[in-house]
Short mmCIF file of C-alpha atoms in Angstrom, two decimals:
data_model
loop_
_atom_site.label_atom_id
_atom_site.label_comp_id
_atom_site.label_asym_id
_atom_site.label_seq_id
_atom_site.Cartn_x
_atom_site.Cartn_y
_atom_site.Cartn_z
CA UNK A 205 123.90 60.72 106.92
CA UNK A 206 122.77 63.32 104.37
CA UNK A 207 124.78 63.45 101.18
CA UNK A 208 125.42 66.92 99.81
CA UNK A 209 124.97 66.98 96.04
CA UNK A 210 127.13 69.38 94.04
CA UNK A 211 127.00 70.31 90.37
CA UNK A 212 130.38 68.70 89.70
CA UNK A 213 133.30 67.05 91.43
CA UNK A 214 136.74 66.91 89.77
CA UNK A 215 138.99 64.39 91.47
CA UNK A 216 142.24 62.46 91.10
CA UNK A 217 144.04 65.57 89.92
CA UNK A 218 147.14 67.42 90.99
CA UNK A 219 145.94 71.02 91.34
CA UNK A 220 148.42 73.86 91.88
CA UNK A 221 145.97 76.31 93.43
CA UNK A 222 148.17 79.43 93.88
CA UNK A 223 146.35 79.85 97.20
CA UNK A 224 148.98 80.25 99.96
CA UNK A 225 146.59 78.73 102.51
CA UNK A 226 146.27 75.53 100.46
CA UNK A 227 148.82 75.45 97.64
CA UNK A 228 147.89 71.97 96.37
CA UNK A 229 144.74 69.89 96.11
CA UNK A 230 143.61 66.55 94.71
CA UNK A 231 139.90 67.27 94.27
CA UNK A 232 137.62 70.26 93.68
CA UNK A 233 133.86 70.53 94.22
CA UNK A 234 131.73 73.00 92.27
CA UNK A 235 128.31 74.52 92.93
CA UNK A 236 126.84 77.37 90.93
CA UNK A 237 130.04 77.83 89.00
CA UNK A 238 132.13 78.41 92.13
CA UNK A 239 134.51 76.24 94.10
CA UNK A 240 132.81 75.23 97.38
CA UNK A 241 135.08 72.46 98.67
CA UNK A 242 138.51 70.88 98.20
CA UNK A 243 139.91 67.49 99.19
CA UNK A 244 138.66 66.40 102.66
CA UNK A 245 135.93 69.05 102.55
CA UNK A 246 134.30 66.86 99.88
CA UNK A 247 133.69 63.99 102.31
CA UNK A 248 129.97 63.22 102.15
CA UNK A 249 129.56 65.02 98.81
CA UNK A 250 128.69 63.73 95.42
CA UNK A 251 128.20 65.47 92.10
CA UNK A 252 125.75 65.49 89.24
CA UNK A 253 128.89 65.17 87.13
CA UNK A 254 131.97 63.40 88.42
CA UNK A 255 135.21 63.91 86.47
CA UNK A 256 138.41 61.90 86.89
CA UNK A 257 141.61 63.81 85.94
CA UNK A 258 143.56 60.54 85.94
CA UNK A 259 146.42 62.13 87.92
CA UNK A 260 146.92 65.04 85.55
CA UNK A 261 148.30 68.41 86.66
CA UNK A 262 145.99 71.43 86.70
CA UNK A 263 146.42 75.16 87.34
CA UNK A 264 143.99 78.09 87.60
CA UNK A 265 142.55 79.07 84.24
CA UNK A 266 144.81 81.24 82.10
CA UNK A 267 143.74 84.87 81.70
CA UNK A 268 145.08 86.96 78.80
CA UNK A 269 145.06 90.64 79.73
CA UNK A 270 145.37 91.84 76.12
CA UNK A 271 143.85 89.48 73.56
CA UNK A 272 141.87 90.58 70.47
CA UNK A 273 139.53 87.60 70.58
CA UNK A 274 137.25 88.84 67.78
CA UNK A 275 140.25 89.45 65.52
CA UNK A 276 141.66 86.00 66.31
CA UNK A 277 138.35 84.55 65.12
CA UNK A 278 138.31 86.82 62.09
CA UNK A 279 141.80 85.65 61.16
CA UNK A 280 140.78 82.01 61.45
CA UNK A 281 137.99 82.64 58.95
CA UNK A 282 140.15 84.56 56.44
CA UNK A 283 143.36 83.96 54.50
CA UNK A 284 146.38 83.20 56.69
CA UNK A 285 149.49 84.98 55.36
CA UNK A 286 151.56 84.56 58.50
CA UNK A 287 155.16 83.42 58.23
CA UNK A 288 154.15 79.85 59.07
CA UNK A 289 151.65 79.73 56.21
CA UNK A 290 153.53 81.93 53.73
CA UNK A 291 157.27 81.95 54.58
CA UNK A 292 158.33 84.22 51.68
CA UNK A 293 156.97 87.10 49.67
CA UNK A 294 156.47 84.78 46.70
CA UNK A 295 154.57 82.33 48.94
CA UNK A 296 152.36 85.18 50.10
CA UNK A 297 151.53 86.19 46.53
CA UNK A 298 150.83 82.54 45.69
CA UNK A 299 148.46 82.24 48.65
CA UNK A 300 146.60 85.36 47.52
CA UNK A 301 146.36 83.98 43.95
CA UNK A 302 144.99 80.66 45.14
CA UNK A 303 142.39 82.30 47.39
CA UNK A 304 141.36 84.76 44.66
CA UNK A 305 140.80 81.90 42.23
CA UNK A 306 138.11 80.47 44.54
CA UNK A 307 136.17 83.74 44.83
CA UNK A 308 133.73 85.62 42.59
CA UNK A 309 135.33 88.22 40.36
CA UNK A 310 134.20 91.14 42.53
CA UNK A 311 134.87 89.57 45.96
CA UNK A 312 137.44 90.91 48.39
CA UNK A 313 140.54 88.85 49.26
CA UNK A 314 141.05 89.44 52.98
CA UNK A 315 144.05 88.16 54.91
CA UNK A 316 146.27 88.87 57.88
CA UNK A 317 149.52 87.99 59.61
CA UNK A 318 152.41 88.86 57.28
CA UNK A 319 155.66 90.32 58.69
CA UNK A 320 158.06 92.14 56.37
CA UNK A 321 160.85 91.52 58.89
CA UNK A 322 160.60 87.80 58.06
CA UNK A 323 159.69 87.77 54.34
CA UNK A 324 161.96 90.64 53.31
CA UNK A 325 159.50 93.31 52.12
CA UNK A 326 155.93 94.49 52.19
CA UNK A 327 153.60 93.37 49.39
CA UNK A 328 152.73 96.04 46.82
CA UNK A 329 149.48 97.08 45.21
CA UNK A 330 150.88 96.35 41.73
CA UNK A 331 151.77 92.74 42.55
CA UNK A 332 148.50 92.17 44.40
CA UNK A 333 146.65 93.45 41.33
CA UNK A 334 148.45 90.87 39.21
CA UNK A 335 148.01 87.79 41.41
CA UNK A 336 144.41 88.58 42.40
CA UNK A 337 143.44 89.35 38.80
CA UNK A 338 142.09 92.76 39.65
CA UNK A 339 140.10 91.78 42.76
CA UNK A 340 140.26 94.06 45.80
CA UNK A 341 142.88 92.79 48.28
CA UNK A 342 143.43 93.90 51.88
CA UNK A 343 146.24 92.25 53.86
CA UNK A 344 146.73 93.15 57.51
CA UNK A 345 150.25 93.18 58.94
CA UNK A 346 150.84 90.94 61.96
CA UNK A 347 151.09 94.03 64.20
CA UNK A 348 147.66 95.27 63.05
CA UNK A 349 149.30 98.70 62.85
CA UNK A 350 149.68 98.64 59.08
CA UNK A 351 148.13 96.98 56.06
CA UNK A 352 148.50 96.71 52.27
CA UNK A 353 145.75 97.38 49.72
CA UNK A 354 145.51 96.55 46.04
CA UNK A 355 144.57 99.17 43.45
CA UNK A 356 140.97 97.91 43.33
CA UNK A 357 140.77 98.07 47.13
CA UNK A 358 141.75 101.72 46.98
CA UNK A 359 139.16 102.28 44.26
CA UNK A 360 136.41 100.63 46.37
CA UNK A 361 137.35 103.06 49.15
CA UNK A 362 136.92 106.02 46.79
CA UNK A 363 140.50 106.48 45.60
CA UNK A 364 140.64 105.46 41.94
CA UNK A 365 143.59 107.83 41.60
CA UNK A 366 146.43 106.52 43.77
CA UNK A 367 147.91 110.02 43.88
CA UNK A 368 144.73 111.35 45.49
CA UNK A 369 145.13 109.62 48.85
CA UNK A 370 145.42 112.36 51.48
CA UNK A 371 148.03 112.51 54.19
CA UNK A 372 146.48 111.53 57.52
CA UNK A 373 147.44 112.86 60.97
CA UNK A 374 148.89 110.02 63.05
CA UNK A 375 149.45 107.85 60.00
CA UNK A 376 151.51 107.43 56.86
CA UNK A 377 150.78 106.61 53.20
CA UNK A 378 153.82 105.06 51.54
CA UNK A 379 154.23 106.61 48.09
CA UNK A 380 156.42 106.16 45.02
CA UNK A 381 158.51 108.93 43.47
CA UNK A 382 155.45 110.26 41.65
CA UNK A 383 153.40 110.52 44.83
CA UNK A 384 151.20 107.50 44.08
CA UNK A 385 150.32 105.14 46.91
CA UNK A 386 152.36 101.94 46.69
CA UNK A 387 149.91 99.92 48.80
CA UNK A 388 151.22 100.18 52.36
CA UNK A 389 149.20 102.22 54.86
CA UNK A 390 150.42 102.75 58.41
CA UNK A 391 148.52 103.53 61.59
CA UNK A 392 145.55 105.93 61.14
CA UNK A 393 146.06 105.91 57.36
CA UNK A 394 144.62 102.37 57.34
CA UNK A 395 141.22 103.90 57.98
CA UNK A 396 141.20 105.24 54.41
CA UNK A 397 140.45 101.69 53.19
CA UNK A 398 138.99 100.09 56.31
CA UNK A 399 135.99 102.37 56.06
CA UNK A 400 134.96 100.39 53.00
CA UNK A 401 135.03 97.15 54.96
CA UNK A 402 133.49 98.06 58.32
CA UNK A 403 131.30 97.59 60.09
CA UNK A 404 130.93 93.96 59.11
CA UNK A 405 127.43 92.52 59.55
CA UNK A 406 126.63 91.61 63.14
CA UNK A 407 126.28 87.93 62.27
CA UNK A 408 129.78 87.93 60.75
CA UNK A 409 131.28 89.56 63.84
CA UNK A 410 129.37 87.19 66.13
CA UNK A 411 130.84 84.28 64.15
CA UNK A 412 134.31 85.80 64.58
CA UNK A 413 133.80 85.98 68.35
CA UNK A 414 132.60 82.36 68.46
CA UNK A 415 135.62 81.17 66.46
CA UNK A 416 137.97 83.18 68.67
CA UNK A 417 136.39 81.74 71.79
CA UNK A 418 136.88 78.16 70.65
CA UNK A 419 140.51 78.89 69.84
CA UNK A 420 140.98 80.45 73.28
CA UNK A 421 139.50 77.47 75.13
CA UNK A 422 141.75 75.11 73.17
CA UNK A 423 144.88 76.82 74.58
CA UNK A 424 143.60 77.00 78.18
CA UNK A 425 142.18 80.51 78.30
CA UNK A 426 139.23 80.87 80.63
CA UNK A 427 139.30 84.70 80.67
CA UNK A 428 140.53 87.42 78.34
CA UNK A 429 140.35 91.16 77.84
CA UNK A 430 139.53 92.44 74.36
CA UNK A 431 141.47 95.73 73.99
CA UNK A 432 139.25 97.86 71.80
CA UNK A 433 135.66 97.63 70.57
CA UNK A 434 132.94 99.95 69.42
CA UNK A 435 134.34 102.02 66.56
CA UNK A 436 134.68 101.65 62.79
CA UNK A 437 137.85 103.69 62.41
CA UNK A 438 140.69 102.01 64.27
CA UNK A 439 140.14 99.19 66.76
CA UNK A 440 136.86 97.31 66.72
CA UNK A 441 134.22 96.68 64.13
CA UNK A 442 131.45 99.14 64.82
CA UNK A 443 129.06 100.70 67.33
CA UNK A 444 127.22 97.39 67.94
CA UNK A 445 130.27 95.36 68.99
CA UNK A 446 128.92 94.73 72.51
CA UNK A 447 125.69 93.45 70.96
CA UNK A 448 127.70 90.88 68.99
CA UNK A 449 129.31 89.68 72.23
CA UNK A 450 125.89 89.47 73.85
CA UNK A 451 124.56 87.44 70.92
CA UNK A 452 127.49 85.03 71.20
CA UNK A 453 126.84 84.63 74.91
CA UNK A 454 123.09 84.15 74.48
CA UNK A 455 123.68 81.42 71.92
CA UNK A 456 126.17 79.58 74.13
CA UNK A 457 129.05 80.43 71.78
CA UNK A 458 131.18 82.59 74.08
CA UNK A 459 132.57 80.07 76.56
CA UNK A 460 135.35 82.40 77.72
CA UNK A 461 134.84 85.11 80.34
CA UNK A 462 135.37 88.44 78.57
CA UNK A 463 136.22 91.97 79.63
CA UNK A 464 135.86 94.38 76.72
CA UNK A 465 137.47 97.81 76.32
CA UNK A 466 135.44 100.45 74.46
CA UNK A 467 137.79 102.53 72.34
CA UNK A 468 138.15 106.13 73.50
CA UNK A 469 136.35 107.59 70.48
CA UNK A 470 133.26 105.54 71.35
CA UNK A 471 132.98 107.67 74.48
CA UNK A 472 131.18 110.97 74.13
CA UNK A 473 129.59 113.83 76.03
CA UNK A 474 126.30 112.40 77.31
CA UNK A 475 124.97 115.62 78.80
CA UNK A 476 124.72 117.07 82.29
CA UNK A 477 125.73 114.85 85.18
CA UNK A 478 124.96 117.53 87.75
CA UNK A 479 125.02 121.33 87.64
CA UNK A 480 128.32 122.48 86.21
CA UNK A 481 129.55 119.06 85.02
CA UNK A 482 128.92 116.72 82.10
CA UNK A 483 129.17 112.95 81.75
CA UNK A 484 131.85 111.73 79.35
CA UNK A 485 131.43 108.05 78.54
CA UNK A 486 128.78 105.71 77.22
CA UNK A 487 125.05 106.32 77.33
CA UNK A 488 123.15 105.68 80.58
CA UNK A 489 126.38 106.26 82.47
CA UNK A 490 127.79 102.83 81.63
CA UNK A 491 131.49 102.65 82.42
CA UNK A 492 134.24 100.37 83.71
CA UNK A 493 132.81 97.58 85.86
CA UNK A 494 129.38 97.28 84.26
CA UNK A 495 128.42 93.66 83.54
CA UNK A 496 128.87 90.33 85.22
CA UNK A 497 131.39 87.52 85.57
CA UNK A 498 130.89 86.45 81.93
CA UNK A 499 130.84 89.75 80.06
CA UNK A 500 131.73 93.16 81.43
CA UNK A 501 132.95 96.57 80.38
CA UNK A 502 136.54 97.16 81.39
CA UNK A 503 138.87 100.10 80.79
CA UNK A 504 138.58 102.47 77.87
CA UNK A 505 141.38 101.97 75.34
CA UNK A 506 143.53 104.69 73.78
CA UNK A 507 146.28 104.31 71.18
CA UNK A 508 149.07 106.79 71.82
CA UNK A 509 151.53 105.50 69.21
CA UNK A 510 152.28 102.67 66.77
CA UNK A 511 154.38 99.49 66.73
CA UNK A 512 158.05 98.61 67.12
CA UNK A 513 158.29 96.15 64.24
CA UNK A 514 156.52 98.69 62.05
CA UNK A 515 158.95 101.42 63.24
CA UNK A 516 155.98 103.67 64.06
CA UNK A 517 156.08 103.67 67.88
CA UNK A 518 157.03 107.12 69.23
CA UNK A 519 160.64 106.87 70.45
CA UNK A 520 162.93 109.27 72.21
CA UNK A 521 165.54 108.72 69.49
CA UNK A 522 165.76 107.27 66.00
CA UNK A 523 165.29 103.59 65.27
CA UNK A 524 168.58 101.73 65.10
CA UNK A 525 167.97 100.55 61.52
CA UNK A 526 165.92 103.56 60.32
CA UNK A 527 167.97 106.77 60.77
CA UNK A 528 165.75 109.83 60.71
CA UNK A 529 162.69 107.91 61.92
CA UNK A 530 161.64 108.07 65.56
CA UNK A 531 158.00 107.07 65.01
CA UNK A 532 154.90 109.13 65.70
CA UNK A 533 152.07 109.76 68.12
CA UNK A 534 148.55 108.77 67.06
CA UNK A 535 147.21 111.95 68.66
CA UNK A 536 148.83 115.20 69.72
CA UNK A 537 150.07 115.03 73.31
CA UNK A 538 147.47 117.53 74.49
CA UNK A 539 144.66 115.41 72.98
CA UNK A 540 145.95 112.31 74.79
CA UNK A 541 145.98 114.30 78.03
CA UNK A 542 142.39 115.49 77.48
CA UNK A 543 141.17 111.97 76.73
CA UNK A 544 142.83 110.54 79.85
CA UNK A 545 141.74 113.30 82.21
CA UNK A 546 138.10 113.29 81.08
CA UNK A 547 137.78 109.49 81.15
CA UNK A 548 139.42 109.36 84.58
CA UNK A 549 137.14 112.14 85.88
CA UNK A 550 134.07 110.14 84.89
CA UNK A 551 135.13 106.94 86.64
CA UNK A 552 136.81 105.02 83.85
CA UNK A 553 139.84 102.84 84.20
CA UNK A 554 142.06 103.84 81.27
CA UNK A 555 144.29 101.55 79.21
CA UNK A 556 146.69 103.44 76.96
CA UNK A 557 148.71 101.69 74.29
CA UNK A 558 152.24 103.08 74.68
CA UNK A 559 155.08 101.19 73.03
CA UNK A 560 157.77 103.83 72.51
CA UNK A 561 159.46 105.56 75.42
CA UNK A 562 158.55 109.02 74.10
CA UNK A 563 154.87 108.03 73.99
CA UNK A 564 155.19 106.55 77.47
CA UNK A 565 156.33 109.89 78.89
CA UNK A 566 153.22 111.56 77.45
CA UNK A 567 151.00 108.88 78.96
CA UNK A 568 152.65 108.99 82.38
CA UNK A 569 152.27 112.76 82.50
CA UNK A 570 148.60 112.40 81.54
CA UNK A 571 147.87 109.83 84.26
CA UNK A 572 149.64 111.96 86.87
CA UNK A 573 147.64 115.02 85.80
CA UNK A 574 144.35 113.13 85.91
CA UNK A 575 144.99 111.92 89.43
CA UNK A 576 146.14 115.37 90.60
CA UNK A 577 142.97 117.01 89.29
CA UNK A 578 140.51 114.28 90.26
CA UNK A 579 141.95 112.00 93.00
CA UNK A 580 140.59 108.44 93.00
CA UNK A 581 141.65 105.42 95.02
CA UNK A 582 142.88 102.14 93.50
CA UNK A 583 142.24 103.16 89.87
CA UNK A 584 144.83 100.83 88.27
CA UNK A 585 145.20 102.68 84.97
CA UNK A 586 147.11 100.53 82.50
CA UNK A 587 149.90 100.87 79.97
CA UNK A 588 149.35 98.41 77.16
CA UNK A 589 152.71 96.96 76.02
CA UNK A 590 155.09 99.35 77.86
CA UNK A 591 157.56 98.04 75.31
CA UNK A 592 160.56 100.33 75.80
CA UNK A 593 160.88 101.51 79.36
CA UNK A 594 163.73 103.28 81.14
CA UNK A 595 164.60 102.71 84.80
CA UNK A 596 163.09 106.09 85.64
CA UNK A 597 159.88 105.17 83.83
CA UNK A 598 159.66 101.85 85.66
CA UNK A 599 159.94 103.71 88.97
CA UNK A 600 157.29 106.20 87.93
CA UNK A 601 154.90 103.42 86.86
CA UNK A 602 155.25 101.92 90.33
CA UNK A 603 154.82 105.31 92.03
CA UNK A 604 151.61 106.06 90.11
CA UNK A 605 150.12 102.60 90.84
CA UNK A 606 149.87 101.71 87.13
CA UNK A 607 149.60 98.29 85.50
CA UNK A 608 152.05 97.63 82.62
CA UNK A 609 150.93 94.96 80.17
CA UNK A 610 153.98 93.59 78.27
CA UNK A 611 153.75 90.57 75.96
CA UNK A 612 155.94 87.54 76.59
CA UNK A 613 155.40 85.87 73.23
CA UNK A 614 156.67 88.95 71.37
CA UNK A 615 160.15 88.04 72.56
CA UNK A 616 160.41 84.97 70.36
CA UNK A 617 157.96 85.47 67.49
CA UNK A 618 158.99 89.04 66.64
CA UNK A 619 162.04 89.43 68.89
CA UNK A 620 164.58 89.48 66.08
CA UNK A 621 162.66 92.32 64.45
CA UNK A 622 162.53 94.14 67.77
CA UNK A 623 166.30 93.88 68.18
CA UNK A 624 166.86 95.14 64.63
CA UNK A 625 164.64 98.12 65.34
CA UNK A 626 166.15 98.96 68.73
CA UNK A 627 169.77 97.85 68.40
CA UNK A 628 171.81 95.94 71.00
CA UNK A 629 171.81 98.63 73.71
CA UNK A 630 168.22 99.81 73.73
CA UNK A 631 167.09 96.26 73.05
CA UNK A 632 167.91 95.55 76.70
CA UNK A 633 164.98 97.80 77.65
CA UNK A 634 162.41 95.83 75.62
CA UNK A 635 159.39 94.26 77.30
CA UNK A 636 160.74 94.44 80.82
CA UNK A 637 159.23 92.11 83.41
CA UNK A 638 161.69 91.42 86.24
CA UNK A 639 162.16 95.17 86.74
CA UNK A 640 158.41 95.67 87.18
CA UNK A 641 158.16 92.86 89.72
CA UNK A 642 161.17 94.15 91.64
CA UNK A 643 159.52 97.58 91.76
CA UNK A 644 156.46 96.06 93.41
CA UNK A 645 154.21 96.22 90.34
CA UNK A 646 151.59 93.51 89.67
CA UNK A 647 152.46 91.97 86.30
CA UNK A 648 149.71 90.55 84.04
CA UNK A 649 150.20 87.95 81.31
CA UNK A 650 149.22 88.65 77.71
CA UNK A 651 149.96 87.94 74.03
CA UNK A 652 148.20 90.63 71.96
CA UNK A 653 146.88 87.77 69.78
CA UNK A 654 146.52 87.62 66.80
CA UNK A 655 149.74 89.67 66.54
CA UNK A 656 151.46 86.52 67.84
CA UNK A 657 150.13 83.11 68.88
CA UNK A 658 147.59 83.30 71.71
CA UNK A 659 148.88 80.20 73.53
CA UNK A 660 149.63 81.15 77.18
CA UNK A 661 152.07 78.27 77.58
CA UNK A 662 154.23 79.61 74.76
CA UNK A 663 154.11 83.08 76.28
CA UNK A 664 155.06 81.75 79.72
CA UNK A 665 157.95 79.89 78.07
CA UNK A 666 159.24 83.17 76.64
CA UNK A 667 158.75 85.12 79.88
CA UNK A 668 161.06 82.60 81.53
CA UNK A 669 163.58 81.92 78.72
CA UNK A 670 163.64 85.24 76.77
CA UNK A 671 165.11 84.07 73.44
CA UNK A 672 164.25 85.24 69.93
CA UNK A 673 163.31 82.84 67.14
CA UNK A 674 166.97 82.82 66.03
CA UNK A 675 168.08 81.97 69.57
CA UNK A 676 169.43 85.40 70.46
CA UNK A 677 168.97 86.48 74.10
CA UNK A 678 166.68 89.48 74.52
CA UNK A 679 167.01 91.18 77.88
CA UNK A 680 167.80 87.96 79.78
CA UNK A 681 168.08 89.98 83.02
CA UNK A 682 164.34 90.66 82.70
CA UNK A 683 163.41 86.94 82.94
CA UNK A 684 160.91 85.84 85.57
CA UNK A 685 160.46 82.48 87.28
CA UNK A 686 157.87 79.98 86.12
CA UNK A 687 155.78 80.59 89.23
CA UNK A 688 155.92 84.35 88.64
CA UNK A 689 154.87 83.88 85.04
CA UNK A 690 151.99 81.62 86.07
CA UNK A 691 150.90 84.20 88.64
CA UNK A 692 150.96 86.84 85.92
CA UNK A 693 148.67 84.75 83.71
CA UNK A 694 146.20 84.14 86.53
CA UNK A 695 146.24 86.52 89.51
CA UNK A 696 148.04 89.32 87.68
CA UNK A 697 145.62 89.49 84.75
CA UNK A 698 142.64 89.34 87.12
CA UNK A 699 144.13 92.20 89.14
CA UNK A 700 144.55 94.26 85.98
CA UNK A 701 140.73 94.44 85.62
CA UNK A 702 139.81 94.47 89.34
CA UNK A 703 138.74 90.79 89.41
CA UNK A 704 141.31 89.20 91.70
CA UNK A 705 138.62 88.57 94.34
CA UNK A 706 136.82 86.07 92.11
CA UNK A 707 139.47 84.55 89.85
CA UNK A 708 143.15 83.68 89.66
CA UNK A 709 143.35 81.07 92.44
CA UNK A 710 141.58 77.78 93.15
CA UNK A 711 140.00 78.34 96.56
CA UNK A 712 136.57 78.27 98.13
CA UNK A 713 134.36 81.02 96.75
CA UNK A 714 136.44 81.53 93.62
CA UNK A 715 135.22 80.82 90.10
CA UNK A 716 135.75 77.17 89.13
CA UNK A 717 138.05 77.94 86.18
CA UNK A 718 141.08 75.75 85.59
CA UNK A 719 143.18 74.16 82.89
CA UNK A 720 144.49 70.58 82.79
CA UNK A 721 148.03 70.24 81.41
CA UNK A 722 150.14 67.45 79.94
CA UNK A 723 152.76 67.84 82.67
CA UNK A 724 153.67 69.86 85.76
CA UNK A 725 154.18 73.45 84.62
CA UNK A 726 155.96 74.27 87.87
CA UNK A 727 158.16 71.20 87.72
CA UNK A 728 159.40 70.74 84.15
CA UNK A 729 162.71 72.16 82.97
CA UNK A 730 162.28 75.78 81.86
CA UNK A 731 163.32 75.00 78.30
CA UNK A 732 160.49 72.45 78.05
CA UNK A 733 157.61 74.73 79.02
CA UNK A 734 156.71 75.39 75.39
CA UNK A 735 156.30 71.65 74.81
CA UNK A 736 153.43 71.35 77.29
CA UNK A 737 149.92 71.04 75.92
CA UNK A 738 146.41 71.67 77.20
CA UNK A 739 144.44 68.53 77.98
CA UNK A 740 141.23 70.25 79.05
CA UNK A 741 139.77 73.65 79.93
CA UNK A 742 137.06 74.04 82.56
CA UNK A 743 135.10 77.28 82.98
CA UNK A 744 132.65 77.64 85.86
CA UNK A 745 132.83 73.92 86.52
CA UNK A 746 131.80 73.09 82.96
CA UNK A 747 134.09 71.46 80.42
CA UNK A 748 134.74 73.96 77.62
CA UNK A 749 137.45 71.93 75.87
CA UNK A 750 138.65 68.36 76.30
CA UNK A 751 141.44 66.79 74.30
CA UNK A 752 140.94 63.45 76.01
CA UNK A 753 142.34 64.29 79.46
CA UNK A 754 139.08 63.84 81.38
CA UNK A 755 136.98 60.81 82.27
CA UNK A 756 133.38 61.91 82.90
CA UNK A 757 130.81 59.86 84.79
#
């Protein structure tokens, strides 16, 4: 009898496949990166590599629908000023002082992750000047919607006079009574200093991607979508961001399947498409869908407003703890509409960041207008975050066939800040999930890392349990089941970028991407989900990460 030789056979496992036709399996055979056989179908087969899971539980690979992989890597290579590393304002200043002492006198001190909601206040330029001994300092807030600069950082950006910083549409410069910048820049105002730092050299950005990919594999991610590349001002590093991803892939450093979103301002008028029309997008007509199963162009990304914990998201009414402040739009409503309509006309899937309910209304109107003017089937435009959503908005999202992308991990890591910003009544509308599912909407799973931890298991825990770090419930009626949360992190995230036909389940013909866990995700008590760990991550039948869970022969 002829023995069929496969690339790999993974056996003695307990696979939850999420395939209704075969919901469980003990063994998986892989050829050319795809699953070709399960269980009894493997009779008469052997593999170049045979891997024993030793009875461990496994699920389809996790897929984060909104994960800034390059920024995760960048953060790992810079100063960590998150609450875990610097749990007070004094600790933050001490961390800056210690890092500065290791650097040349003219070197930048770069860090990220602080949250004024947890440490009591934002850092100031004056204090950063003191602890860094005059070095330029740039500290990114955990939301990545605001940052603090030292006086020397402002000077490097061309603003030796702190009173000379201009007001910026869609942003805010925090000033003292004399009109001098205090250090904090919000939203588009961050670009005043970021222009002095970007684009980083391609090799630096490639190293960031490689570091982010290793971190992703370690928490079970086999796929992710990077929401914003290709520009210096705003999201991304620069016009060669896709090249950096290609370099990482060519050098075997990527490891994770990536969908990347060019930011809307990277798109431009490319000339005549046909008589009477022009092409709006990337050169050569590249748009959503270009690429392969490892690296592809996804939706174009647009920021419509800011963040909740920064009190800059555009709300229908004032923030609960900031009377007189209802946030702001990043662009005028008409500009958002023009961006959406033109991108939609030229074949793009569009992903618009909309956190506040006022911003969401602008975005919903824009999507409806785009489809009315240029009808397209199965577009799946997205709403990144959809953080504060009324019942009427939920219904309209379902009616328009949109994909909301809320973040489960926000509920615990920054949930107390969210409740402070929204108050007890409107807080019940935060990061809805059950309502979307009940409306028939496909729900993806995501974290928005590095805003919060990128671990899918922690995010799934919060989607199910919905408690803040202090233990306060946050919209408990919006909780989903463990199986629904797992579906979101597999099938749902694949659906959000039109890839559900090749990933999300463990079945013949699907990509051989799965994660081995320390226990049964679908069987443990809900309050224990966050205690589970990743034993191994397999992408395309190859082991990308192994913490000792696999026996290879």
